């Protein structure tokens, strides 16, 4: 299917690499006017330009630390001033600072909560103001299978991702009367810079726990984001869609 996001304004946070980059590229290929919010630009903007040209969409980088309220407000205002509206938002930005809970500093705890959970609240609040006026829109929050199952060494990360599930369902209830849908994706083990730090032995153990027997690719998560941001999912809200090769079932 082509043109699923034709003429739709899409905002993707953390779109400079990994899953976010795959979302930006796929959305542009599907005709979306994509703005990605990140602190630095993607390594190869010309590849994104080519994807956009092939699909009739466009891609623009907006410099923004999504954990900072003033920067988020400024970025969303600038996008709405230029594009006139926001149709889809993917809150994808995320970080890890792994440590056993008993050794974890308050700083590491708060930094992860702020980057992963507070950022989604801040960007959603600004974008939803515009969505409700037009009585349409779709918000997708990038949770994690770890938020559903827990993971030793990732108490801060798992708490932020579980928090996103509660946030998603609450916001879905608040915005449904205005036809704005809010869903979450819970990826499993996806091959990006976030997971490349995991040692080979741990990777093999992880793979053994995945029914499909392999790690996932960023494009496979992007496909789920496309479904949730397009009219294909017009009757879906408050859902957490696992994209994890069966890991969390
Ligand atoms: N890779 C996995 O296995 C996996 C599994 C489950 C969930 N996730 C989630 O998917 C999302 C993307 O992860 P990834 O694997 O692509 O990681 P990544 O490290 O490759 O990319 C993360 C992106 O978020 C951006 N970012 C982080 N903090 C930011 C901030 N304050 N402001 C702006 N941008 C910020 C980074 O710059 C980067 O572009 C994250 O939310 C992550 O938690 C990943």
Short mmCIF file of N, CA and C and ligand atoms in Angstrom, two decimals, residues 13-20 37-40 64-68 91-96 115-116 119 142-146 157 161 164 185-195 197, ligand 1:
data_model
loop_
_atom_site.label_atom_id
_atom_site.label_comp_id
_atom_site.label_asym_id
_atom_site.label_seq_id
_atom_site.Cartn_x
_atom_site.Cartn_y
_atom_site.Cartn_z
N UNK A 13 9.88 11.89 17.51
CA UNK A 13 10.97 12.31 18.40
C UNK A 13 12.09 11.27 18.35
N UNK A 14 13.33 11.76 18.52
CA UNK A 14 14.49 10.86 18.47
C UNK A 14 14.61 10.20 17.11
N UNK A 15 14.44 10.98 16.05
CA UNK A 15 14.42 10.39 14.71
C UNK A 15 15.76 10.35 14.00
N UNK A 16 16.85 10.63 14.72
CA UNK A 16 18.14 10.72 14.02
C UNK A 16 18.79 9.36 13.78
N UNK A 17 18.37 8.33 14.52
CA UNK A 17 18.96 7.00 14.31
C UNK A 17 18.01 5.91 14.81
N UNK A 18 18.42 4.67 14.58
CA UNK A 18 17.69 3.52 15.12
C UNK A 18 16.24 3.44 14.66
N UNK A 19 15.36 3.09 15.59
CA UNK A 19 13.94 2.90 15.27
C UNK A 19 13.33 4.22 14.77
N UNK A 20 13.68 5.32 15.42
CA UNK A 20 13.11 6.62 15.02
C UNK A 20 13.44 6.97 13.58
N UNK A 37 12.28 15.46 15.73
CA UNK A 37 12.84 16.25 16.82
C UNK A 37 13.98 15.46 17.46
N UNK A 38 15.18 15.98 17.36
CA UNK A 38 16.30 15.32 18.04
C UNK A 38 17.39 16.35 18.26
N UNK A 39 18.35 15.97 19.08
CA UNK A 39 19.39 16.96 19.42
C UNK A 39 20.38 17.12 18.29
N UNK A 40 20.57 16.05 17.49
CA UNK A 40 21.46 16.19 16.33
C UNK A 40 20.76 15.63 15.09
N UNK A 64 15.95 19.77 18.95
CA UNK A 64 15.15 19.85 20.19
C UNK A 64 15.56 18.76 21.16
N UNK A 65 15.77 19.14 22.41
CA UNK A 65 15.91 18.17 23.49
C UNK A 65 14.50 17.98 24.05
N UNK A 66 13.90 16.82 23.81
CA UNK A 66 12.49 16.63 24.15
C UNK A 66 12.24 16.49 25.65
N UNK A 67 13.31 16.48 26.44
CA UNK A 67 13.14 16.45 27.89
C UNK A 67 13.02 17.86 28.46
N UNK A 68 13.14 18.87 27.59
CA UNK A 68 13.13 20.27 28.05
C UNK A 68 11.84 20.96 27.58
N UNK A 91 6.20 9.34 19.85
CA UNK A 91 7.13 9.64 20.94
C UNK A 91 8.10 8.47 21.05
N UNK A 92 9.22 8.61 20.36
CA UNK A 92 10.16 7.49 20.25
C UNK A 92 11.46 7.71 21.03
N UNK A 93 11.81 8.96 21.33
CA UNK A 93 13.10 9.24 21.98
C UNK A 93 13.23 8.43 23.27
N UNK A 94 14.41 7.88 23.49
CA UNK A 94 14.61 7.13 24.71
C UNK A 94 16.08 6.88 24.98
N UNK A 95 16.40 6.67 26.26
CA UNK A 95 17.79 6.39 26.66
C UNK A 95 17.79 5.27 27.70
N UNK A 96 18.97 4.69 27.90
CA UNK A 96 19.14 3.74 29.01
C UNK A 96 20.31 4.22 29.88
N UNK A 115 13.83 11.58 30.25
CA UNK A 115 14.04 11.43 28.79
C UNK A 115 12.98 10.53 28.17
N UNK A 116 12.53 9.51 28.88
CA UNK A 116 11.64 8.51 28.26
C UNK A 116 10.16 8.78 28.51
N UNK A 119 9.24 13.31 28.59
CA UNK A 119 9.30 13.86 27.23
C UNK A 119 8.02 13.54 26.46
N UNK A 142 6.51 4.96 22.30
CA UNK A 142 7.40 3.79 22.17
C UNK A 142 7.71 3.27 23.58
N UNK A 143 6.97 2.26 23.99
CA UNK A 143 7.22 1.61 25.28
C UNK A 143 8.27 0.52 25.04
N UNK A 144 8.16 -0.59 25.73
CA UNK A 144 9.10 -1.70 25.55
C UNK A 144 8.53 -2.94 26.22
N UNK A 145 8.91 -4.08 25.72
CA UNK A 145 8.51 -5.34 26.36
C UNK A 145 9.04 -5.37 27.80
N UNK A 146 10.14 -4.65 28.02
CA UNK A 146 10.72 -4.55 29.38
C UNK A 146 9.76 -3.82 30.34
N UNK A 157 14.63 2.23 33.48
CA UNK A 157 14.12 2.11 32.11
C UNK A 157 12.75 1.41 32.10
N UNK A 161 9.09 2.82 30.89
CA UNK A 161 8.33 2.19 29.81
C UNK A 161 6.97 1.69 30.30
N UNK A 164 4.81 4.66 30.48
CA UNK A 164 4.25 5.04 29.17
C UNK A 164 2.97 4.26 28.86
N UNK A 185 3.59 1.08 21.37
CA UNK A 185 4.27 -0.09 20.80
C UNK A 185 5.25 -0.59 21.85
N UNK A 186 5.30 -1.89 22.03
CA UNK A 186 6.26 -2.48 22.96
C UNK A 186 7.23 -3.36 22.16
N UNK A 187 8.31 -2.76 21.66
CA UNK A 187 9.28 -3.58 20.92
C UNK A 187 10.02 -4.52 21.86
N UNK A 188 10.49 -5.62 21.29
CA UNK A 188 11.35 -6.54 22.05
C UNK A 188 12.79 -6.16 21.83
N UNK A 189 13.58 -7.12 21.38
CA UNK A 189 15.02 -6.92 21.20
C UNK A 189 15.27 -6.51 19.75
N UNK A 190 15.52 -5.22 19.53
CA UNK A 190 15.67 -4.69 18.18
C UNK A 190 17.12 -4.25 17.96
N UNK A 191 17.65 -4.55 16.79
CA UNK A 191 19.06 -4.28 16.49
C UNK A 191 19.29 -2.78 16.23
N UNK A 192 19.75 -2.04 17.24
CA UNK A 192 20.09 -0.61 17.10
C UNK A 192 21.30 -0.32 17.99
N UNK A 193 21.71 0.96 18.01
CA UNK A 193 22.86 1.31 18.87
C UNK A 193 22.53 1.10 20.34
N UNK A 194 21.22 1.13 20.68
CA UNK A 194 20.83 0.93 22.08
C UNK A 194 21.16 -0.49 22.55
N UNK A 195 21.07 -1.46 21.64
CA UNK A 195 21.29 -2.86 22.03
C UNK A 195 22.67 -3.38 21.64
N UNK A 197 25.45 -2.53 22.71
CA UNK A 197 26.36 -2.62 23.86
C UNK A 197 26.22 -3.96 24.61
N1 LIG B 1 16.36 -1.24 20.51
C1 LIG B 1 15.54 -1.96 21.25
O1 LIG B 1 15.73 -3.17 21.43
C2 LIG B 1 14.33 -1.32 21.88
C3 LIG B 1 13.42 -2.17 22.53
C4 LIG B 1 12.29 -1.63 23.12
C5 LIG B 1 12.08 -0.27 23.07
N2 LIG B 1 12.98 0.54 22.46
C6 LIG B 1 12.69 1.97 22.46
O2 LIG B 1 12.65 2.46 21.14
C7 LIG B 1 13.07 3.84 21.12
C8 LIG B 1 14.20 4.00 20.12
O3 LIG B 1 15.28 3.20 20.53
P1 LIG B 1 16.53 2.82 19.61
O4 LIG B 1 16.84 1.42 19.88
O5 LIG B 1 16.28 3.28 18.24
O6 LIG B 1 17.65 3.69 20.32
P2 LIG B 1 18.77 4.69 19.73
O7 LIG B 1 19.66 4.96 20.88
O8 LIG B 1 19.33 4.15 18.47
O9 LIG B 1 17.90 5.98 19.39
C9 LIG B 1 17.32 6.77 20.39
C10 LIG B 1 17.01 8.12 19.82
O10 LIG B 1 16.43 8.97 20.84
C11 LIG B 1 17.10 10.22 20.83
N3 LIG B 1 16.98 10.89 22.12
C12 LIG B 1 17.27 10.40 23.34
N4 LIG B 1 17.05 11.35 24.27
C13 LIG B 1 16.62 12.45 23.62
C14 LIG B 1 16.24 13.75 24.04
N5 LIG B 1 16.25 14.11 25.33
N6 LIG B 1 15.84 14.64 23.11
C15 LIG B 1 15.81 14.30 21.79
N7 LIG B 1 16.16 13.09 21.34
C16 LIG B 1 16.57 12.18 22.25
C17 LIG B 1 18.52 9.86 20.43
O11 LIG B 1 19.25 10.97 20.00
C18 LIG B 1 18.25 8.86 19.32
O12 LIG B 1 17.95 9.50 18.11
C19 LIG B 1 13.49 4.16 22.54
O13 LIG B 1 12.41 4.79 23.22
C20 LIG B 1 13.75 2.79 23.15
O14 LIG B 1 13.61 2.80 24.54
C21 LIG B 1 14.10 0.05 21.86
#
